[in-house]
Tab-separated table of C-alpha atoms and ligand atoms in Angstrom:
chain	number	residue	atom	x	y	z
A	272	UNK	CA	-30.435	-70.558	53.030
A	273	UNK	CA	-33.267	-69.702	50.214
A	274	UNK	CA	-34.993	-66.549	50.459
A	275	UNK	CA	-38.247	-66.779	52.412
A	276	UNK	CA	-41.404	-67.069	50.279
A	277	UNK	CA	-43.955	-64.797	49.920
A	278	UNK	CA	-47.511	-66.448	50.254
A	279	UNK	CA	-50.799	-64.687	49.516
A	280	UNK	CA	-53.401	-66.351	50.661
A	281	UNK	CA	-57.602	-66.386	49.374
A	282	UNK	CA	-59.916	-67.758	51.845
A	283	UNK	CA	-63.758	-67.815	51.850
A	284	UNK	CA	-64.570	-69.059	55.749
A	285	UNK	CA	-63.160	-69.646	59.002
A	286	UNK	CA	-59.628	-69.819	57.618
A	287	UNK	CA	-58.275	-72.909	59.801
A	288	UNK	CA	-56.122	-73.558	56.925
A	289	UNK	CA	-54.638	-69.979	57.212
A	290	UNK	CA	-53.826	-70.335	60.654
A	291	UNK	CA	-52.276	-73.599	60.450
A	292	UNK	CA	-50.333	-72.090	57.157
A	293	UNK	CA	-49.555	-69.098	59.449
A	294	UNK	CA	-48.630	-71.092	62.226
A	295	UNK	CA	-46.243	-73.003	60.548
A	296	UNK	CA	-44.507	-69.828	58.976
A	297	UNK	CA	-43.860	-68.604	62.497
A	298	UNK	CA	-42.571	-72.149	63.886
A	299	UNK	CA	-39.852	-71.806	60.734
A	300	UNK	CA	-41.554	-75.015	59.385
A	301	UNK	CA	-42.183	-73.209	56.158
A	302	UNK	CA	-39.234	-71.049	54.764
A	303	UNK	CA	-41.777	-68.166	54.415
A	304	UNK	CA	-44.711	-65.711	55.267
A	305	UNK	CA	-47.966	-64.791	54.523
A	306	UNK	CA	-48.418	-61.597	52.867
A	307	UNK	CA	-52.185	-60.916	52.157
A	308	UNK	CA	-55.023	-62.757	52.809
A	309	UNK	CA	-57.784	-61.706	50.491
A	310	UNK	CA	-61.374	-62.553	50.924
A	311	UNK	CA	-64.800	-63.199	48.186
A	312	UNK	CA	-67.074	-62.065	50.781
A	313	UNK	CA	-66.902	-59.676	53.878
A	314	UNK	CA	-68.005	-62.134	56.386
A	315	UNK	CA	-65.220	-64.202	56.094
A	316	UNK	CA	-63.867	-65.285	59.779
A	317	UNK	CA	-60.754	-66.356	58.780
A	318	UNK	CA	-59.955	-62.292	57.931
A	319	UNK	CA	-60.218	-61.491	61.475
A	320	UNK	CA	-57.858	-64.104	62.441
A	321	UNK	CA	-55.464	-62.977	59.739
A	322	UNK	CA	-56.195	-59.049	61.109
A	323	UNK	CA	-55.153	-60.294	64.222
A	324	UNK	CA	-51.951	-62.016	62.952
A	325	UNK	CA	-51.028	-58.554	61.924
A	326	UNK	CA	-51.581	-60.186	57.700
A	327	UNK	CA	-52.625	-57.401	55.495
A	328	UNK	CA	-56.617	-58.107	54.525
A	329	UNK	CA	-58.978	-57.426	51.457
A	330	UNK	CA	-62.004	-58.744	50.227
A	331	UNK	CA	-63.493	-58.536	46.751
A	332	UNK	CA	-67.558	-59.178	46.915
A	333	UNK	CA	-68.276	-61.731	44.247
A	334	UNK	CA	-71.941	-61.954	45.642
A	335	UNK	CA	-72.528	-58.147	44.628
A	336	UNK	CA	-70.783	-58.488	41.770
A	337	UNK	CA	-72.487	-60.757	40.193
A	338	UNK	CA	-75.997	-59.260	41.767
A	339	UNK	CA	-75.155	-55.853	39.638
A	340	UNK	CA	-73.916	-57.712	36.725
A	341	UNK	CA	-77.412	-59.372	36.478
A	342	UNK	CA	-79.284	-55.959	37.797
A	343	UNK	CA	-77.204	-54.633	34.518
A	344	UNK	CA	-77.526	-53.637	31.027
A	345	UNK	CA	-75.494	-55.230	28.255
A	346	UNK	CA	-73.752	-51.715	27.273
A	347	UNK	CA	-72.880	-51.295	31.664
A	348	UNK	CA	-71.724	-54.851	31.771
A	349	UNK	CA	-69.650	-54.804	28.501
A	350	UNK	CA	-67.982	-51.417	30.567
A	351	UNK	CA	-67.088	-53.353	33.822
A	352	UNK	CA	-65.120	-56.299	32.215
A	353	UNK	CA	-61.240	-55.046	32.261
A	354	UNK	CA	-60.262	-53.848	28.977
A	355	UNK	CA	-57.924	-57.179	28.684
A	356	UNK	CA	-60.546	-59.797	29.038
A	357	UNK	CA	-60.773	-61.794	26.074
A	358	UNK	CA	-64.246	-63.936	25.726
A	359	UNK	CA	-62.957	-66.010	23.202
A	360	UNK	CA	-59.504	-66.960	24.805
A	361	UNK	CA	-60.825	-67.804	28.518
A	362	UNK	CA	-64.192	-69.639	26.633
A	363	UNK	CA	-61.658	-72.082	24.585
A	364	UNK	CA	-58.989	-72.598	27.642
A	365	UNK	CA	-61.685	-72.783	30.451
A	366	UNK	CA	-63.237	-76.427	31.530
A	367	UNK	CA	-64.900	-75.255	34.518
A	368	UNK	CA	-68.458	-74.946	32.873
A	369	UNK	CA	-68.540	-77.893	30.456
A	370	UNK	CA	-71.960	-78.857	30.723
A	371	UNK	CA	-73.138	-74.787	30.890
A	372	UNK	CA	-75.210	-73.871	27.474
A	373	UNK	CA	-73.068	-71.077	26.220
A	374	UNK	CA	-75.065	-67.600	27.825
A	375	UNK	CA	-74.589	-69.291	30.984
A	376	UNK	CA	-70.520	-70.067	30.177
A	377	UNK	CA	-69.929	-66.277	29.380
A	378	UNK	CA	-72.152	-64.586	31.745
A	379	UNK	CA	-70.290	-66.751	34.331
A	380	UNK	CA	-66.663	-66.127	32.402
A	381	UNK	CA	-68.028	-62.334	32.601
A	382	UNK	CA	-68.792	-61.835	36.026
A	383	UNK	CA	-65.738	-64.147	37.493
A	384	UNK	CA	-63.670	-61.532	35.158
A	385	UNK	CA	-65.044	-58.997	36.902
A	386	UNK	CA	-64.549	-59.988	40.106
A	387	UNK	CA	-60.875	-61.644	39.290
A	388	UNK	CA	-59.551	-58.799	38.276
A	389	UNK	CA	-60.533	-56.412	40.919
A	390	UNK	CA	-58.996	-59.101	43.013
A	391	UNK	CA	-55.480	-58.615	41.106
A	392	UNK	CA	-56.126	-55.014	41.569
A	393	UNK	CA	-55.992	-55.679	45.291
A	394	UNK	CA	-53.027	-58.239	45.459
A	395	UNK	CA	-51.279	-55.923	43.572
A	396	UNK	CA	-49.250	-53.936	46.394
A	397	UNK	CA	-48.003	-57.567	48.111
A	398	UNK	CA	-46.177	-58.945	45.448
A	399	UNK	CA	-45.825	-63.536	46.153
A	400	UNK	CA	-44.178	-66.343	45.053
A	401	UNK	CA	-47.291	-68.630	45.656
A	402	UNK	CA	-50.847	-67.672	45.831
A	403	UNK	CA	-52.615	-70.657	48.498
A	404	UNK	CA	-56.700	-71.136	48.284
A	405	UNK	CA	-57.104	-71.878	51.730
A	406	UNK	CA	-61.181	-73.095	51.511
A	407	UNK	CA	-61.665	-70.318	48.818
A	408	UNK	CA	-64.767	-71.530	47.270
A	409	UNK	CA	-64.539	-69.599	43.768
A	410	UNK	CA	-63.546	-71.340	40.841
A	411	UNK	CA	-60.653	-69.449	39.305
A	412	UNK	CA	-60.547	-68.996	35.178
A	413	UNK	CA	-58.323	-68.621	33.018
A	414	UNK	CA	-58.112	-64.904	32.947
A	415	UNK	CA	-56.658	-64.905	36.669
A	416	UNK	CA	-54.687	-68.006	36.103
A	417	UNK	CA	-52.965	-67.043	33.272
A	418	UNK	CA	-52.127	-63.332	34.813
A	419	UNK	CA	-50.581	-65.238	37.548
A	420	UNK	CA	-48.925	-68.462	36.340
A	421	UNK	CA	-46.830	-66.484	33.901
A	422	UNK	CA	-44.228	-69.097	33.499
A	423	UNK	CA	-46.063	-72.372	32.504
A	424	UNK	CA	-43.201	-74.865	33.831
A	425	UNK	CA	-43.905	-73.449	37.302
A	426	UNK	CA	-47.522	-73.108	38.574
A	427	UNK	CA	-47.933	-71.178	41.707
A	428	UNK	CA	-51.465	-70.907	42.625
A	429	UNK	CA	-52.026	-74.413	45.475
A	430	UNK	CA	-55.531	-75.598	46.546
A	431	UNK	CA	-56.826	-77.851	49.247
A	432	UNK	CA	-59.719	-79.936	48.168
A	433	UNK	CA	-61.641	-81.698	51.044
A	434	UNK	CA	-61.404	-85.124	49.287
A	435	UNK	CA	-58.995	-87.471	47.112
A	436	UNK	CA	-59.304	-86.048	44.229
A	437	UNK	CA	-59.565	-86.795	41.136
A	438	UNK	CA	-62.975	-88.421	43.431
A	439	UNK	CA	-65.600	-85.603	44.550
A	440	UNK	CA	-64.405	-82.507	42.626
A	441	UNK	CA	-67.071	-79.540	43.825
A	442	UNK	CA	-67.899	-77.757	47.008
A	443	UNK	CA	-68.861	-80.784	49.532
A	444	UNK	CA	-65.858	-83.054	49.403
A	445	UNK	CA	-66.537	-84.484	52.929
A	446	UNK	CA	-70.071	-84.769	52.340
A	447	UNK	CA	-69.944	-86.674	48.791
A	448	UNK	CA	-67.434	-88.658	50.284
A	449	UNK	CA	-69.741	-89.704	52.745
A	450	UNK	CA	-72.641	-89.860	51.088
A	451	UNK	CA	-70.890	-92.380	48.671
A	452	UNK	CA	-70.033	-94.846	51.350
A	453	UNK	CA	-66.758	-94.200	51.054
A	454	UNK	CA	-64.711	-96.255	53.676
A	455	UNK	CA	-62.017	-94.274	53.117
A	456	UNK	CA	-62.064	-89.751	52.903
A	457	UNK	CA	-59.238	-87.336	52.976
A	458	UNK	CA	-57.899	-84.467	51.236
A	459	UNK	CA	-55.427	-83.385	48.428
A	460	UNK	CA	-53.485	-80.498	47.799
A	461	UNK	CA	-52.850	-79.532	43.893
A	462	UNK	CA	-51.921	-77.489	41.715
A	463	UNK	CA	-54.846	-75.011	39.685
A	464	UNK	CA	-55.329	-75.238	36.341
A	465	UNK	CA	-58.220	-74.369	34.110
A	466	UNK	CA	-60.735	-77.058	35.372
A	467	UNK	CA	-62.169	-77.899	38.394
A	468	UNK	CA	-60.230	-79.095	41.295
A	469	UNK	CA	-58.260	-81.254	38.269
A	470	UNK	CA	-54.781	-79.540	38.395
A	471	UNK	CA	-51.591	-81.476	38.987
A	472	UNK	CA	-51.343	-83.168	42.638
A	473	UNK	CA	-49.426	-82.372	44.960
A	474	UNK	CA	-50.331	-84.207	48.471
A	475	UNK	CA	-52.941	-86.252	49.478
A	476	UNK	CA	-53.690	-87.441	53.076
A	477	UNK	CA	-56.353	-90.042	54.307
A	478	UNK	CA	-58.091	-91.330	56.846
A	479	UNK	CA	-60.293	-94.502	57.680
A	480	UNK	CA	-64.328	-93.638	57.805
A	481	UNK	CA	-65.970	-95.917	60.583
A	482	UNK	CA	-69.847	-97.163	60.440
A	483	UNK	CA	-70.152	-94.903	63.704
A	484	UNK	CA	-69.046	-91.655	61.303
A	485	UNK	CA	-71.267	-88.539	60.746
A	486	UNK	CA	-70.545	-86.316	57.952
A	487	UNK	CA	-69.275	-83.981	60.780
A	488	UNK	CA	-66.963	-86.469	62.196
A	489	UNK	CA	-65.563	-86.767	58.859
A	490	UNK	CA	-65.400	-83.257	58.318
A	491	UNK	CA	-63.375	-83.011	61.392
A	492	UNK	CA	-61.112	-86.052	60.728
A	493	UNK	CA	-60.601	-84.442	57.526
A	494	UNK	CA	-59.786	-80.422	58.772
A	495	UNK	CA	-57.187	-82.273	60.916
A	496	UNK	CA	-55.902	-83.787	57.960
A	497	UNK	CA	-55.753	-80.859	56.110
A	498	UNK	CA	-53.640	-78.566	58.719
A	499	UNK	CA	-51.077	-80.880	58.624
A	500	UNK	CA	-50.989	-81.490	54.617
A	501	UNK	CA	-51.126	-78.360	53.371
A	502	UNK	CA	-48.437	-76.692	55.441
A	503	UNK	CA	-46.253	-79.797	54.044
A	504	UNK	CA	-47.062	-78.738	50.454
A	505	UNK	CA	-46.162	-75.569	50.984
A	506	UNK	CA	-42.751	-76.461	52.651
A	507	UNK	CA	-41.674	-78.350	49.973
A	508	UNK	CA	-42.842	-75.434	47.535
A	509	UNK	CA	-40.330	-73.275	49.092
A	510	UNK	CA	-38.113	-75.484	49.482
A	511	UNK	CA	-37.922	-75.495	45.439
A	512	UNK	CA	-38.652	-79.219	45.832
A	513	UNK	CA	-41.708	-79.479	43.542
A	514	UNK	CA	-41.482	-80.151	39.605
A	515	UNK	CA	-44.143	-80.488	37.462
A	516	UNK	CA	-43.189	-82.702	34.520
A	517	UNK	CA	-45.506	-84.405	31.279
A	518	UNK	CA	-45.982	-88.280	32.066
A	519	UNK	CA	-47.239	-89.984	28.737
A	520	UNK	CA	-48.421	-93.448	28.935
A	521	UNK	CA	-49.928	-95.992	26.191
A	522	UNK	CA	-52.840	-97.994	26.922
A	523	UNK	CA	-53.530	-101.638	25.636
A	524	UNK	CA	-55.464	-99.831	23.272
A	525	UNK	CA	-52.453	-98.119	21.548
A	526	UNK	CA	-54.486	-94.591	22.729
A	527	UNK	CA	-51.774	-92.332	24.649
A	528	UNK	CA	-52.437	-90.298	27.686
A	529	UNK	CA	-50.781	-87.144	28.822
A	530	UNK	CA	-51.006	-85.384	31.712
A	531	UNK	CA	-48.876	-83.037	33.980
A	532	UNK	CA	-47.776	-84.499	37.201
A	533	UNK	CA	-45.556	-83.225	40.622
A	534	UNK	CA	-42.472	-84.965	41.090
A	535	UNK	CA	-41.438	-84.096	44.546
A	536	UNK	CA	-37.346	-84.140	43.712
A	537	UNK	CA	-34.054	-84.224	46.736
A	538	UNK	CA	-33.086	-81.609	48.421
A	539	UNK	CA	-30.233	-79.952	46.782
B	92	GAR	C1	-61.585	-76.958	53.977
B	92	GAR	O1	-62.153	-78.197	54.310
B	92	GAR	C2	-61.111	-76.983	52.536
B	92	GAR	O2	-60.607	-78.226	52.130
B	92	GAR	C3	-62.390	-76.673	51.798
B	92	GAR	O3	-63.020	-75.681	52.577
B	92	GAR	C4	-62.645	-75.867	53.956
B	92	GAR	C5	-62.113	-74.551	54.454
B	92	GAR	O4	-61.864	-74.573	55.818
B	92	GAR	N1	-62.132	-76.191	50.480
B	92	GAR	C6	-62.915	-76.448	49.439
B	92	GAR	O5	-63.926	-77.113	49.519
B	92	GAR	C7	-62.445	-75.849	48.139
B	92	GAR	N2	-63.256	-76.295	47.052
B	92	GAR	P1	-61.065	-73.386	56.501
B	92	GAR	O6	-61.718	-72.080	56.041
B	92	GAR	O7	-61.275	-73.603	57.966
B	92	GAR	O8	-59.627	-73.480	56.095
């Protein structure tokens, strides 16, 4: 049998995802174990949860953060950022921000910098195989992603997104979904890369929505959804059965389109 992966998890809430990732660890559905869970803000429930599950806990403030940044001068920002953070590299990968005028883009780039890599300061003594957003509501950048995902052919940082993507990027997938008159919601689990919520996909689960739905039925239909899904993911992720590969297609138009997929391959 493979060795047992090492998970670190990043959560922002009430961590259901954490404990159904957790729970599924301990029932040997997943051929691993959580090692951290860290946290972007102190009042995190899901922390007390993992606390309780005996998961090591930090949390890196990205509220404060960015509060001192912008209480800050130039010359005490400029000392803050980590002496590898390159402006110019994360600006040209990133495509989190596109519509940002370009203060905004590197004051965001800055402080996200900031904050990412005191949060690789504190993942540093539980050393993973996959890093799982389990409702982390930060966008990630490049900086953090690329200090991570050090071998390009195999991404290991996972996200659920409350929606099927690539419909409802953002922070209320349930809610747009509803909003939209969507007769149909659910939730996908991909892979991060340097946009937002536009990485290679993994799983996606769904679920009808009736005329008698509230945005909080559909947030519920969806949660269920999403304990089930992710904990699949993961399986299969240490189960060495995901591959990401380049699918190129030509349209009628003779233009060609690229883009890194998830084949889920046999187990071996
Ligand atoms: C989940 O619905 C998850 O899909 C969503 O946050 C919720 C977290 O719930 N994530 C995002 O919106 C990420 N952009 P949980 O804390 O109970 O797992």
């Amino acid at each position: 049998m493979k060795k047992p992966i090492r998970i670190g998890a990043l959560i922002s809430g009430t961590g259901s995802n954490l404990d159904a990732i957790v729970g599924a660890c301990d029932a040997g559905k997943i051929n691993g174990r959580v090692v951290f869970a860290g946290a972007d803000n102190p009042g995190a429930k899901g922390l007390g949860k993992a606390k309780k599950a005996n998961i090591p806990t930090f949390v890196v403030d990205y509220a404060d953060i960015i509060r001192q940044f912008g209480a800050g001068t130039e010359q005490e920002n400029e000392e803050k950022l980590p002496p590898d953070f390159d402006l110019d590299d994360i600006s040209r990968k990133q495509s989190i921000a596109p519509f940002f005028d370009t203060n905004r883009v590197h004051t965001f780039l800055k402080t996200r910098g900031i904050a990412e890599a005191a949060l690789l300061e504190k993942m540093g003594p539980y050393p993973f195989d996959l890093l799982v957003l389990a409702g982390f509501m930060r966008n990630l950048t490049p900086y953090f992603i690329d200090r991570v995902n050090t071998d390009p052919a195999h991404p290991k940082i996972m996200n659920i997104h409350p929606a099927l993507l690539p419909a409802f990027p953002g922070t209320d997938g349930y809610g747009d979904t509803f909003r939209y008159g969507c007769r149909i919601g659910g939730c996908t689990v991909h892979f991060v890369d340097y946009g937002e919520d536009s990485g290679p996909i993994i799983g996606q689960s769904c679920f009808p929505i009736d005329d008698d739905d509230t945005i909080e039925s559909v947030r519920k239909k969806g949660l269920e959804r999403e304990w089930a899904l992710y904990p699949e993911c993961i399986r299969l992720f240490a189960d060495n059965r995901l591959k990401t590969v380049q699918m190129t297609n030509t349209l009628k138009n003779g233009k060609i389109v690229q883009r890194t997929v998830v084949k889920i391959v046999r187990p071996s």
